Amino acid sequence: MTGSRYQVYLAALPEVCAADPALMAFTADADGRCEVFAWDAATGRARQVTDRPRGTLHGTIDRDANVWWFDEDAHGAGRWLFQPFRGGPDLPGLTGVPTGTPRGLAVSDDGTVAMGLGDGRTTTVHLGRRGGSAREVTRVDRHATLSGITAAAGLLAISGPAGSAHAVTVLAADGTPRAVLSGAGEHGRLWSLGFAPTAERDELLLVREDDDRYLLASWRPETGIRTYPWCAFDSEITARWYPDGGEGGDEGRTVLIREDRHGRSTLHRACLDTGTLTPVPTPPGSLLDAAPRAGGGAGGDVHYLWTDTAHPPRMHSTAGTALPALGTVPGRVPGDHRDLWTPTPDGPVHTWLSLPEGHGLPERQAPERQAPERQAPESQAPERRSAPPPVVFLVHGGPADHDRDAYDGVVHSLVASGFAVARVNYRGSTGYGPRWRRAFGAGVGLTQVEDLVAVRADLIGRGLVRPDAVGLWGTSWGGYLALLALGTHPGLWQAGVAVKPVADGVAAYRTTTSALRALDERLYGGTPDDVPEAYARSSPIQYASHVRAPLLVVAATRDAKCPPGQVRGYLAALRAAGARHESMWLDSGHDGYEGGDHVAVLRRAVVFLDRELRGTQGGRGTQGGRGTNGAYGPHRDPKTPPADRRGDSGRVRTTAAAGTGTAEHTERRTAHAEGHHPQRPARG
């Protein structure tokens, strides 16, 4: 675009019309905002469907080729609307439904619509004919997500916290419970991945955590849960039904499985009737999203979104279907991009390291790129090509998330500005198995900071980075870890950037969303009233007087997830302690769809880090910026990939790795669009 010098894109696959796979809906740039578009693969033409001042993120398409989107206000509350694929008036999905936050949309083959909406503490599911009046099917006094409807609209699936006694509830269309599937028993947590896309059977796809692995499972009314032990993985997976794999077909019930392991992705095709698991070839790297589609001959068509650290996301179709362009940076981005492993008592910590041009290691001395058994290489100082650069630890949020071999526009901007970037998959991260997820031995946050400290020492010991120029940058839960590290280990860091952070654990708990209160209770073992010492030990505000490094804090005035009040309290504590700091306030919520905010944050942060870590006044900062729901950058500079969370859409659309959280897909995240299950209230 010409006016603002940056673009926004959402690194997610288009949604596809089940009856006509050439018709799709996707989200892309419109004057620096995310908006929903219709795409006709047969003609290669796109039509902009939405045009909202603050952008539109949640969108999908139903079997009758109606394009849907969530029309929300500045606080995230609104309603679902739809429009015919070729254009027409904006129509309400259901009438008589109050506004709320989106908690699931499902449309059956006959046009029956189910909507999940939240109002703070409760979740309500409404049902009705598309465009007609709604009736309330169920109301629960907790956060839940509508995760599917059968093709004939006879059953609905509601997802709760994956580790709870009501992990999945199956309801009849009149709201009568048909089954309550527990994730709290001996078999471990449970995730719902949607009903089979056929009217021939009612079958719900599931993933179950079992000890230190994840297994595919399914539920049917006549047989209950059936687990497939031959389909087990040691790190998080997600799965989708093949649209052509109905009963009576040559290959029967078939699903596409994506595993995220050690920061990279693999695809598998599983036939549940024959018990066969077949790899689906894809290039090495990360698959931010993958979905089986109708057509394409033997094996069907698979759409996937591929990237690695050096290459921005690209859409692919195994059948050669024309897909819309993302408009990302062409070619390979600069820098030397590798991964390394740091020994710790709980096992080696995996880090993605990006070095500026001229600072890379000779190939014979490069850190190991693969560690199948997670064995750490010896920590020794290799020869280097030039003096080591300053380093920024770009701390991922979550904690149920991980950094991966995937393009990141912030990494691109920092490396192009002369910084090394370290992305650490600390304990609690996904992608390394359930035990790594549960490893919080030193306490919430404190365990993760221990890993950041260990990796810092390892990088310095290897001679890869400057010991006197180490910065931290995190968003949401990553911002929380940055603040906690600055306060608990003040002598190790020379600068910090915390964007929309948890700064006061108790105040955040009192004022955040219900899903995040539940997440805090799970992490800490209770409420602040139950375990006040645990909250105090892990709260950055307790250590504000210890902060010595210059600090930039960015917050949002309408942030419901990391509320502004607790950030203001932390800033007041910094002022009282005489700590050197700056603040920047955005007129937005936690997740924004406007490119301008993200570009402004990136510019401010890069200049700040340049000044504090290298002593420059103007900085070389490139433009671009990573937000929580969009990707931004100028035409000639880096563009930033977004968080992968898309809208509640489709009858059975799930893009995320199961095994990654509890029940809210609209909560805190900032990582890439590998597609997280609608059940994760990750803080970053």
XYZ file of C-alpha atoms in Angstrom:
684
model
C 0.000 0.000 0.000
C 1.145 3.540 -0.630
C -0.147 5.734 2.185
C 1.103 4.233 5.429
C 4.172 2.257 4.213
C 3.147 -0.915 5.980
C 0.852 -3.831 5.379
C -1.047 -6.165 7.640
C -1.584 -9.842 7.006
C -2.926 -12.748 8.988
C -0.802 -15.880 8.710
C -3.709 -18.318 8.490
C -5.239 -20.408 5.749
C -8.455 -19.371 4.015
C -11.655 -21.058 5.145
C -13.176 -23.180 2.365
C -16.789 -23.714 1.357
C -17.553 -27.404 1.875
C -19.891 -27.595 -1.142
C -17.594 -25.668 -3.516
C -13.907 -25.764 -2.473
C -13.043 -22.990 -4.938
C -14.916 -20.466 -2.766
C -13.019 -19.254 0.285
C -12.921 -16.558 2.957
C -9.699 -15.136 4.341
C -8.360 -12.150 6.276
C -5.854 -9.746 4.741
C -4.616 -6.158 4.582
C -6.988 -3.280 3.905
C -5.300 0.089 4.438
C -3.315 -1.183 7.416
C -6.159 -3.150 9.030
C -7.192 -6.797 9.025
C -10.397 -7.258 7.037
C -12.323 -10.258 5.698
C -12.224 -11.029 1.959
C -13.951 -13.527 -0.325
C -11.673 -15.466 -2.724
C -12.658 -17.364 -5.854
C -9.867 -19.808 -6.707
C -11.346 -20.434 -10.156
C -10.944 -16.790 -11.187
C -8.140 -15.750 -8.826
C -10.180 -12.749 -7.695
C -10.728 -11.375 -4.215
C -13.554 -9.175 -2.944
C -13.368 -7.201 0.286
C -16.346 -8.090 2.466
C -15.813 -6.052 5.654
C -14.697 -2.465 6.196
C -14.609 -1.574 9.873
C -12.635 1.302 11.428
C -10.731 -0.990 13.799
C -10.499 -3.963 11.452
C -12.077 -7.416 11.483
C -10.376 -10.628 12.525
C -12.953 -13.386 12.962
C -14.304 -14.754 9.689
C -15.370 -17.965 7.965
C -17.597 -19.357 5.180
C -20.437 -21.887 5.448
C -21.571 -24.701 3.138
C -23.980 -22.392 1.299
C -21.130 -19.956 0.521
C -22.152 -17.269 2.986
C -19.206 -15.305 4.397
C -19.379 -14.719 8.168
C -17.593 -12.266 10.444
C -17.821 -11.016 14.004
C -18.850 -7.358 14.201
C -17.332 -6.305 17.519
C -16.991 -3.008 19.349
C -13.859 -1.532 20.901
C -14.271 -3.812 23.927
C -14.556 -7.030 21.929
C -18.326 -7.501 22.289
C -20.596 -7.770 19.265
C -22.578 -10.120 17.046
C -22.131 -12.447 14.083
C -23.121 -11.168 10.617
C -23.052 -12.819 7.200
C -23.246 -11.886 3.543
C -23.639 -13.981 0.353
C -20.331 -14.809 -1.308
C -21.008 -12.644 -4.382
C -22.165 -9.708 -2.275
C -25.349 -8.376 -0.773
C -26.642 -6.855 2.462
C -25.070 -7.550 5.841
C -27.465 -9.879 7.659
C -27.606 -10.946 11.315
C -26.615 -14.554 11.858
C -29.490 -14.935 14.329
C -31.980 -12.380 15.573
C -32.821 -11.790 19.215
C -29.293 -12.586 20.428
C -27.652 -10.138 22.857
C -24.155 -8.867 22.121
C -21.259 -10.666 23.747
C -17.739 -11.889 23.196
C -17.318 -14.663 20.579
C -17.144 -18.176 21.975
C -17.832 -20.313 18.947
C -19.811 -20.328 15.707
C -21.042 -23.508 14.000
C -23.260 -23.889 10.902
C -24.739 -27.258 9.938
C -25.332 -28.529 6.408
C -28.992 -27.448 6.495
C -28.223 -23.883 7.635
C -28.827 -24.349 11.362
C -26.622 -21.892 13.250
C -25.203 -22.354 16.755
C -23.503 -19.421 18.478
C -21.539 -19.271 21.691
C -21.399 -15.865 23.365
C -19.858 -14.728 26.631
C -20.780 -11.942 29.001
C -17.909 -12.057 31.450
C -18.544 -15.018 33.718
C -21.111 -17.017 31.758
C -21.358 -18.637 28.336
C -24.620 -18.928 26.416
C -25.277 -21.048 23.330
C -28.069 -19.999 20.932
C -29.540 -22.040 18.084
C -31.702 -21.162 15.084
C -32.016 -21.086 11.314
C -29.529 -18.813 9.575
C -30.935 -15.275 9.672
C -33.898 -16.369 11.805
C -34.814 -16.019 15.444
C -32.675 -17.676 18.095
C -33.493 -19.773 21.112
C -31.180 -20.301 24.049
C -29.954 -23.890 24.207
C -27.779 -23.752 27.309
C -26.135 -21.343 29.726
C -23.159 -22.265 31.899
C -21.645 -20.192 34.706
C -18.093 -20.472 33.442
C -16.045 -19.850 30.365
C -16.736 -22.414 27.654
C -16.444 -22.663 23.875
C -18.817 -24.079 21.290
C -16.549 -26.516 19.435
C -18.852 -28.125 16.881
C -22.241 -29.132 15.489
C -23.118 -32.304 13.597
C -23.922 -32.099 9.910
C -27.603 -32.770 10.632
C -27.643 -30.340 13.595
C -28.645 -33.034 16.067
C -25.719 -32.623 18.485
C -23.532 -29.791 19.788
C -20.153 -29.979 21.533
C -19.144 -27.538 24.281
C -15.522 -27.367 25.452
C -14.543 -26.474 29.002
C -11.108 -26.518 30.667
C -9.263 -29.542 29.267
C -8.300 -30.766 32.727
C -11.736 -30.413 34.261
C -14.578 -32.845 34.876
C -16.506 -31.086 32.092
C -13.753 -30.939 29.470
C -16.294 -31.755 26.737
C -20.088 -31.713 26.976
C -22.244 -33.105 24.166
C -25.773 -31.676 23.982
C -28.850 -32.538 21.941
C -30.318 -29.687 19.902
C -32.846 -29.014 22.688
C -30.036 -28.615 25.232
C -30.382 -32.038 26.833
C -26.947 -33.374 27.875
C -26.010 -36.512 25.947
C -22.528 -37.009 27.409
C -20.092 -35.270 29.744
C -16.494 -36.265 28.973
C -14.011 -35.711 31.781
C -10.424 -34.601 31.425
C -9.748 -34.806 35.157
C -9.487 -38.561 35.617
C -6.718 -41.087 35.263
C -6.656 -40.772 31.468
C -5.641 -37.101 31.523
C -6.842 -33.933 29.841
C -9.184 -33.965 26.854
C -9.763 -31.679 23.861
C -12.613 -31.548 21.347
C -11.665 -31.110 17.685
C -15.070 -31.163 16.025
C -17.671 -33.516 14.570
C -17.215 -35.571 11.416
C -18.353 -33.564 8.346
C -20.907 -36.144 7.218
C -24.558 -36.811 7.989
C -23.874 -40.563 7.900
C -22.593 -40.661 11.476
C -22.266 -38.517 14.594
C -18.634 -38.763 15.683
C -16.601 -36.247 17.659
C -12.819 -36.103 17.157
C -10.773 -35.850 20.366
C -7.201 -35.651 21.600
C -6.398 -37.146 24.995
C -3.317 -36.578 27.123
C -2.045 -39.835 28.599
C 0.961 -39.599 30.921
C 3.693 -38.095 28.721
C 2.033 -38.426 25.313
C -0.995 -37.376 23.262
C -3.369 -39.866 21.642
C -6.055 -39.518 19.015
C -9.550 -40.544 20.162
C -13.187 -40.146 19.133
C -16.643 -40.298 20.706
C -19.838 -41.755 19.252
C -23.261 -41.881 20.944
C -23.521 -45.647 20.631
C -19.980 -46.555 21.748
C -18.651 -43.654 23.840
C -14.950 -42.777 23.740
C -12.582 -44.896 21.705
C -8.836 -44.266 21.932
C -6.394 -45.175 19.138
C -3.144 -46.215 20.899
C -1.390 -46.692 17.562
C -1.816 -42.961 16.964
C 0.287 -41.547 19.831
C 2.731 -38.609 19.843
C 5.137 -37.248 22.450
C 4.306 -33.576 21.841
C 1.204 -31.543 21.030
C -0.962 -32.472 18.084
C -4.078 -31.225 16.395
C -6.271 -33.042 13.882
C -8.984 -32.368 11.301
C -11.380 -34.701 9.540
C -10.855 -35.245 5.837
C -14.019 -34.095 4.044
C -13.993 -37.138 1.740
C -13.302 -39.731 4.406
C -16.901 -40.774 5.073
C -18.168 -44.251 5.771
C -18.258 -46.497 2.773
C -15.263 -44.828 1.161
C -12.168 -46.779 0.231
C -10.233 -45.445 3.183
C -13.033 -44.837 5.672
C -12.688 -42.357 8.537
C -9.563 -40.328 7.851
C -7.977 -37.367 9.636
C -5.010 -35.084 9.064
C -2.732 -34.779 12.112
C -0.190 -32.028 12.691
C 2.469 -32.440 15.355
C 4.549 -29.546 16.682
C 7.744 -30.991 18.152
C 10.910 -29.151 19.148
C 9.839 -26.074 17.228
C 9.107 -27.785 13.909
C 6.046 -29.443 12.383
C 5.132 -32.680 10.642
C 1.903 -33.888 8.998
C 0.381 -37.367 9.070
C -2.664 -38.934 7.454
C -4.411 -41.357 9.817
C -7.072 -43.838 8.720
C -9.045 -44.778 11.825
C -10.608 -47.878 10.251
C -7.373 -49.503 9.089
C -5.067 -48.188 11.808
C -2.557 -46.759 9.345
C -0.497 -43.605 9.801
C 1.119 -42.143 6.682
C 3.459 -39.109 6.565
C 2.387 -36.192 4.383
C 5.583 -34.711 2.909
C 6.255 -31.026 3.663
C 9.478 -28.979 3.733
C 11.439 -28.791 7.018
C 10.240 -25.913 9.160
C 6.947 -24.957 10.781
C 3.409 -25.427 9.561
C 1.403 -22.554 10.955
C -1.811 -24.122 9.735
C -2.828 -27.197 7.735
C -6.213 -28.441 6.553
C -7.486 -31.255 4.333
C -9.800 -30.129 1.553
C -12.195 -31.811 -0.828
C -10.960 -32.840 -4.283
C -7.385 -33.180 -5.419
C -7.524 -36.817 -6.511
C -5.969 -39.664 -4.523
C -5.177 -38.487 -1.004
C -7.247 -35.334 -1.413
C -6.006 -31.771 -1.354
C -4.095 -30.451 1.650
C -3.635 -26.735 2.196
C -0.778 -25.763 4.485
C 0.997 -22.605 5.562
C 4.757 -23.159 5.700
C 7.574 -21.025 7.078
C 10.969 -21.194 8.699
C 12.951 -18.503 10.499
C 14.563 -17.298 7.273
C 11.437 -17.402 5.077
C 8.109 -15.624 5.676
C 4.934 -17.751 5.506
C 3.809 -19.166 2.170
C 0.544 -20.935 1.359
C 0.687 -24.262 -0.464
C -1.843 -26.675 -1.948
C -0.829 -30.265 -2.644
C -3.332 -30.292 -5.539
C -2.196 -26.966 -6.969
C -5.319 -25.018 -5.952
C -4.873 -21.265 -6.361
C -4.674 -19.627 -2.916
C -4.594 -15.902 -2.120
C -1.200 -14.317 -1.597
C -0.177 -13.220 1.891
C 1.810 -10.232 0.652
C 4.802 -11.006 2.859
C 8.492 -10.267 2.434
C 9.791 -12.108 -0.665
C 12.775 -14.433 -0.540
C 15.061 -15.154 2.382
C 15.535 -12.678 5.217
C 19.069 -11.771 6.362
C 20.894 -13.266 9.306
C 22.276 -16.569 10.525
C 19.415 -18.573 12.049
C 20.141 -21.646 14.174
C 19.008 -23.468 17.288
C 20.972 -24.634 20.308
C 20.361 -26.507 23.575
C 21.409 -25.407 27.060
C 21.802 -27.980 29.866
C 19.645 -27.505 32.991
C 18.710 -29.825 35.885
C 15.291 -30.485 34.302
C 16.780 -31.183 30.875
C 18.150 -29.085 28.011
C 16.410 -25.815 27.125
C 15.894 -25.207 23.405
C 16.679 -21.762 21.972
C 16.268 -20.308 18.485
C 19.203 -17.963 17.889
C 19.366 -15.399 15.077
C 22.634 -13.529 14.495
C 23.241 -10.505 12.248
C 25.126 -10.946 8.997
C 28.825 -11.408 9.652
C 28.310 -12.827 13.133
C 27.325 -16.362 12.147
C 29.352 -19.414 13.116
C 31.357 -21.486 10.652
C 29.229 -24.472 9.659
C 31.531 -26.967 11.406
C 31.025 -25.089 14.691
C 27.329 -24.350 14.337
C 24.976 -25.328 17.172
C 23.042 -28.506 16.493
C 19.911 -28.045 14.422
C 18.265 -31.271 15.558
C 18.098 -32.859 18.977
C 15.780 -35.884 18.730
C 16.583 -36.986 22.279
C 17.038 -33.386 23.469
C 20.725 -33.886 24.167
C 22.557 -30.628 24.674
C 25.784 -30.047 22.797
C 28.854 -29.206 24.788
C 28.985 -25.593 25.867
C 32.252 -24.300 24.511
C 33.352 -21.007 23.055
C 33.900 -21.468 19.310
C 35.832 -19.194 17.052
C 33.755 -16.317 15.785
C 33.867 -14.210 12.669
C 33.656 -10.811 14.390
C 32.989 -9.215 17.747
C 29.761 -10.530 19.289
C 26.654 -8.371 18.948
C 24.225 -7.158 21.611
C 21.376 -9.613 22.151
C 17.660 -9.254 22.764
C 15.788 -12.115 24.430
C 12.415 -12.115 22.671
C 10.327 -13.904 25.296
C 7.225 -15.744 24.099
C 3.912 -15.551 25.908
C 1.581 -18.253 27.044
C 2.939 -19.955 29.024
C 1.255 -22.648 26.902
C 3.028 -21.670 23.705
C 6.455 -21.976 22.138
C 8.791 -20.303 19.696
C 9.498 -22.248 16.558
C 11.459 -22.362 13.347
C 9.202 -19.703 11.858
C 9.542 -16.211 10.489
C 9.033 -13.408 12.991
C 8.986 -9.811 11.833
C 10.345 -8.565 15.163
C 13.310 -10.917 14.796
C 13.753 -9.631 11.233
C 13.706 -6.014 12.397
C 16.136 -6.596 15.274
C 18.609 -8.659 13.241
C 18.530 -6.076 10.438
C 19.304 -3.458 13.110
C 22.407 -5.356 14.273
C 21.043 -7.304 17.252
C 21.209 -10.993 17.952
C 17.855 -12.441 18.994
C 17.338 -15.373 21.359
C 13.922 -17.063 21.564
C 13.891 -19.479 24.484
C 11.420 -22.335 24.927
C 11.579 -22.297 28.698
C 9.932 -24.869 30.963
C 6.174 -24.623 30.613
C 6.402 -24.225 26.831
C 4.493 -26.475 24.474
C 6.197 -28.657 21.874
C 8.349 -30.682 24.295
C 5.821 -32.999 25.915
C 3.477 -32.824 28.915
C 6.238 -33.149 31.516
C 8.034 -30.080 30.192
C 4.692 -28.269 30.270
C 4.242 -29.163 33.935
C 7.777 -28.274 35.086
C 7.227 -25.266 37.382
C 9.456 -26.419 40.239
C 10.794 -23.004 41.264
C 7.361 -21.384 41.086
C 5.250 -19.634 38.462
C 7.409 -17.318 36.395
C 10.482 -17.945 38.518
C 11.089 -21.306 36.810
C 10.948 -19.649 33.401
C 13.298 -16.855 34.501
C 15.798 -19.507 35.646
C 15.859 -20.825 32.086
C 16.361 -17.354 30.610
C 19.281 -16.841 32.997
C 20.809 -20.207 32.063
C 20.568 -19.506 28.325
C 22.067 -16.049 28.816
C 25.095 -17.589 30.538
C 25.402 -20.229 27.810
C 25.341 -17.701 24.957
C 27.950 -15.571 26.696
C 30.068 -18.638 27.463
C 30.025 -19.625 23.790
C 31.197 -16.137 22.837
C 28.095 -15.524 20.726
C 26.795 -12.321 22.354
C 28.071 -9.361 24.338
C 27.816 -9.932 28.105
C 27.309 -6.218 28.779
C 24.491 -5.655 26.246
C 21.645 -8.071 26.981
C 18.033 -6.941 26.659
C 14.608 -8.496 27.270
C 11.451 -7.985 25.214
C 8.187 -9.738 25.905
C 4.482 -9.246 25.267
C 1.664 -10.273 27.610
C 2.927 -13.276 29.634
C 6.272 -12.732 27.908
C 6.170 -9.141 29.190
C 5.443 -10.521 32.649
C 8.564 -12.697 32.465
C 10.641 -9.723 31.280
C 9.531 -7.653 34.293
C 10.092 -10.556 36.680
C 13.598 -11.204 35.302
C 14.538 -7.532 35.551
C 13.471 -7.460 39.195
C 14.793 -10.810 40.405
C 18.143 -10.727 38.550
C 18.799 -6.993 38.130
C 22.509 -7.313 37.380
C 22.113 -9.494 34.313
C 20.166 -7.240 31.957
C 20.911 -3.854 30.435
C 17.440 -2.986 29.057
C 13.888 -4.289 29.023
C 10.688 -3.870 27.011
C 7.372 -5.160 28.418
C 4.306 -4.857 26.157
C 0.836 -5.289 27.712
C 2.308 -7.277 30.627
C 1.051 -8.838 33.824
C 2.820 -6.499 36.253
C 0.936 -7.164 39.499
C -0.248 -10.745 39.832
C -2.903 -10.128 42.462
C -4.356 -6.999 40.843
C -4.363 -8.728 37.451
C -6.246 -11.690 38.918
C -8.887 -9.413 40.435
C -9.580 -7.532 37.197
C -8.863 -9.922 34.303
C -11.229 -12.267 32.462
C -12.810 -15.334 34.024
C -10.793 -17.685 31.822
C -7.539 -16.139 32.968
C -8.572 -16.265 36.596
C -9.108 -19.990 36.087
C -5.682 -20.253 34.448
C -4.051 -18.457 37.387
C -5.791 -20.740 39.858
C -4.466 -23.760 38.000
C -0.906 -22.405 37.811
C -0.708 -21.176 41.409
C -2.869 -23.846 43.004
C -5.596 -21.472 44.136
C -6.701 -17.841 44.356
C -4.638 -15.034 45.900
C -6.679 -15.525 49.063
C -5.863 -19.242 49.105
C -2.112 -19.009 48.382
C -1.058 -15.356 48.880
C 2.617 -16.233 49.298
C 2.751 -17.940 45.883
C 1.290 -14.913 44.131
C 3.589 -12.537 46.008
C 6.743 -14.533 45.169
C 5.893 -14.513 41.466
C 4.588 -10.958 41.059
C 6.839 -8.384 39.319
C 5.548 -5.529 41.494
C 7.196 -7.155 44.517
C 10.580 -6.593 42.852
C 9.969 -3.178 41.243
C 12.382 -1.463 43.653
C 15.165 -3.840 42.516
C 14.955 -2.942 38.814
C 18.195 -1.346 37.612
C 18.025 -1.622 33.820
C 16.203 1.035 31.780
C 12.684 -0.174 31.063
C 10.029 0.617 28.451
C 6.495 -0.416 29.438
C 3.750 -0.415 26.785
C 0.143 -0.831 27.934
C -3.367 -0.510 26.502
C -6.198 1.488 28.030
C -8.860 -1.112 27.157
C -6.902 -4.269 27.872
C -9.241 -6.803 29.514
C -6.583 -9.517 29.750
C -3.646 -7.598 31.229
C -5.704 -4.708 32.637
C -4.329 -1.152 32.680
C -4.861 -0.592 36.401
C -2.281 -3.139 37.476
C 0.233 -1.668 34.998
C -0.333 1.808 36.447
C 0.346 0.415 39.914
C 3.617 -1.064 38.731
C 4.671 2.204 37.085
C 3.931 4.022 40.343
C 6.170 1.537 42.181
C 8.968 2.212 39.674
C 8.596 5.945 40.213
C 8.683 5.535 43.970
C 11.888 3.520 43.667
C 13.499 6.022 41.305
C 13.873 3.361 38.608
C 14.601 4.687 35.135
C 11.676 3.872 32.890
C 9.455 5.058 30.050
C 5.811 4.276 29.349
C 3.709 4.207 26.198
C -0.092 3.908 26.191
C -2.224 2.583 23.353
C -5.923 3.299 22.931
C -6.747 -0.338 22.255
C -7.466 -3.690 23.821
C -5.081 -6.582 24.353
C -5.536 -7.814 20.793
C -5.565 -5.135 18.140
C -6.233 -5.314 14.417
C -4.737 -1.931 13.469
C -1.261 -1.866 11.984
C -0.439 1.622 13.201
C -0.272 0.620 16.865
C 2.043 -2.278 16.186
C 4.321 -0.232 13.965
C 4.504 2.482 16.635
C 5.444 -0.041 19.324
C 8.136 -1.644 17.161
C 9.683 1.702 16.257
C 9.710 2.863 19.864
C 11.112 -0.419 21.179
C 13.896 -0.777 18.586
C 15.063 2.808 19.091
C 14.938 2.316 22.876
C 16.993 -0.891 22.732
C 19.440 0.622 20.256
C 20.050 3.530 22.586
C 20.349 1.471 25.766
C 22.333 -1.481 24.433
C 24.572 0.356 21.958
C 24.495 3.927 23.188
C 23.113 5.405 19.958
C 20.647 8.288 19.889
C 18.596 7.682 16.771
C 18.808 3.947 16.304
C 18.692 2.061 13.045
C 15.271 0.671 13.784
C 13.399 -0.637 10.836
C 9.664 -0.396 10.778
C 7.154 -3.117 11.107
C 5.581 -4.559 14.164
C 4.143 -7.586 15.783
C 0.838 -7.396 17.515
C -1.351 -10.077 18.879
C -3.633 -10.446 15.911
C -1.944 -8.980 12.883
C 1.299 -8.711 11.045
C 2.789 -5.469 9.955
C 5.701 -3.894 8.168
C 6.634 -1.458 5.411
C 7.038 -2.673 1.867
C 10.821 -2.582 2.047
C 11.119 -3.497 5.721
C 10.040 -6.471 7.807
C 6.435 -7.440 8.101
C 5.410 -9.170 11.246
C 3.472 -12.393 11.588
C 0.563 -12.374 13.966
C -0.785 -14.486 16.621
C -2.528 -17.327 15.042
C -5.785 -16.972 16.779
C -8.563 -16.518 14.296
C -12.247 -16.189 14.861
C -14.724 -18.682 16.136
C -15.787 -20.016 12.822
C -16.874 -22.980 10.844
C -18.603 -26.098 11.964
C -15.451 -27.962 12.704
C -12.525 -25.644 12.173
C -9.640 -26.112 14.555
C -6.168 -24.878 13.756
C -4.368 -25.508 16.992
C -2.381 -28.085 18.714
C -4.479 -29.794 21.294
C -2.896 -30.323 24.633
C -2.151 -26.642 24.953
C -4.392 -25.045 27.492
C -7.788 -24.578 29.021
C -10.873 -23.021 27.622
C -10.624 -19.698 25.871
C -9.297 -19.060 22.422
C -9.639 -15.305 22.664
C -7.145 -14.919 25.481
C -3.563 -13.755 25.674
C -1.267 -14.809 22.849
C 1.382 -13.286 20.660
C 3.138 -16.083 18.887
C 2.775 -17.174 15.327
C -0.131 -18.610 13.493
C 0.600 -22.235 13.963
C -3.037 -22.156 14.908
C -3.933 -22.730 18.499
C -6.894 -24.661 19.595
C -9.900 -22.597 20.610
C -9.353 -23.859 24.146
C -6.274 -22.004 25.142
C -6.401 -18.922 27.321
C -2.675 -18.424 27.018
C -1.603 -15.097 28.430
C 0.625 -14.148 25.545
